[in-house]
Coordinates of C-alpha atoms in Angstrom, one line a residue:
X1 CA 193.8 190.3 208.4
X2 CA 192.9 190.3 212.1
X3 CA 194.9 188.4 214.8
X4 CA 193.3 185.7 216.8
X5 CA 194.3 183.1 219.3
X6 CA 192.7 179.8 220.2
X7 CA 193.1 177.4 223.1
X8 CA 191.7 173.9 222.9
X9 CA 191.8 170.9 225.2
X10 CA 191.9 167.4 223.7
X11 CA 190.8 164.2 225.4
X12 CA 193.5 162.7 227.7
X13 CA 193.1 159.1 226.4
X14 CA 194.7 160.1 223.0
X15 CA 198.1 158.7 222.4
X16 CA 201.0 161.0 221.2
X17 CA 200.4 160.3 217.5
X18 CA 196.7 160.9 217.7
X19 CA 197.3 164.1 219.6
X20 CA 199.8 165.4 217.0
X21 CA 197.5 164.5 214.1
X22 CA 194.6 166.5 215.7
X23 CA 196.9 169.5 216.2
X24 CA 198.0 169.2 212.5
X25 CA 194.4 168.9 211.5
X26 CA 193.5 172.3 213.2
X27 CA 196.6 173.9 211.8
X28 CA 195.6 172.7 208.3
X29 CA 192.1 174.3 208.7
X30 CA 193.7 177.6 209.5
X31 CA 196.2 177.5 206.7
X32 CA 193.7 176.2 204.1
X33 CA 191.3 178.9 205.1
X34 CA 193.8 181.6 204.1
X35 CA 195.2 182.2 207.6
X36 CA 198.8 182.5 208.8
X37 CA 199.9 180.6 211.9
X38 CA 202.2 182.8 214.0
X39 CA 202.8 180.5 217.0
X40 CA 201.9 177.0 218.2
X41 CA 202.4 176.4 221.9
X42 CA 201.8 172.9 223.1
X43 CA 201.3 172.9 226.9
X44 CA 200.9 169.2 227.2
X45 CA 198.7 167.2 229.6
X46 CA 197.4 169.2 232.5
X47 CA 194.7 169.0 235.1
X48 CA 191.5 170.8 234.3
X49 CA 190.2 173.5 236.6
X50 CA 187.0 171.5 237.0
X51 CA 185.7 168.1 235.9
X52 CA 184.0 167.9 232.5
X53 CA 182.0 164.8 231.7
X54 CA 184.0 162.9 234.4
X55 CA 187.3 163.9 232.8
X56 CA 189.7 165.9 235.0
X57 CA 192.8 166.3 232.7
X58 CA 193.5 167.0 229.0
X59 CA 196.0 168.1 226.4
X60 CA 196.2 171.9 226.1
X61 CA 197.3 173.7 222.9
X62 CA 197.5 177.4 222.1
X63 CA 197.6 178.7 218.5
X64 CA 198.1 182.3 217.5
X65 CA 197.0 183.1 214.0
X66 CA 195.8 185.8 211.7
X67 CA 193.1 185.6 209.0
X68 CA 189.8 187.1 207.8
X69 CA 186.7 187.1 209.9
X70 CA 185.3 183.9 208.4
X71 CA 188.2 181.8 209.5
X72 CA 187.3 181.7 213.3
X73 CA 183.7 180.6 212.4
X74 CA 185.0 177.7 210.3
X75 CA 187.6 176.7 213.0
X76 CA 184.8 176.8 215.6
X77 CA 182.7 174.5 213.4
X78 CA 185.5 172.0 213.1
X79 CA 186.2 172.1 216.9
X80 CA 182.5 171.4 217.6
X81 CA 182.3 168.3 215.3
X82 CA 185.6 166.8 216.5
X83 CA 184.9 164.3 219.2
X84 CA 188.3 164.5 220.8
X85 CA 187.9 168.2 221.7
X86 CA 186.7 168.7 225.2
X87 CA 186.7 172.5 225.3
X88 CA 187.9 175.3 223.0
X89 CA 187.8 179.1 222.7
X90 CA 188.7 181.5 219.9
X91 CA 189.3 185.2 220.8
X92 CA 190.3 188.2 218.8
X93 CA 193.8 189.4 219.8
X94 CA 193.7 193.1 220.7
X95 CA 197.4 193.6 221.1

């Protein structure tokens, strides 16, 4: 199993409950795909480095996980079809 990390930014208009349910949804995708979550770091609402679609802040979350090579592709697909995700990135952890 390879190690990965993902950072995603959720829309700032979400309330606390909707934000938590989205994070749980993504954690569920990782766990149901055979992955193991090592760390979840919620950074909270922060200002974006640049404006995206007239939005200048969002909820940042970092998740470190390990899994097979198909898991990041599935997670990327879920990020793309979720309307509340502004931006996301998944990278292989080389540590």
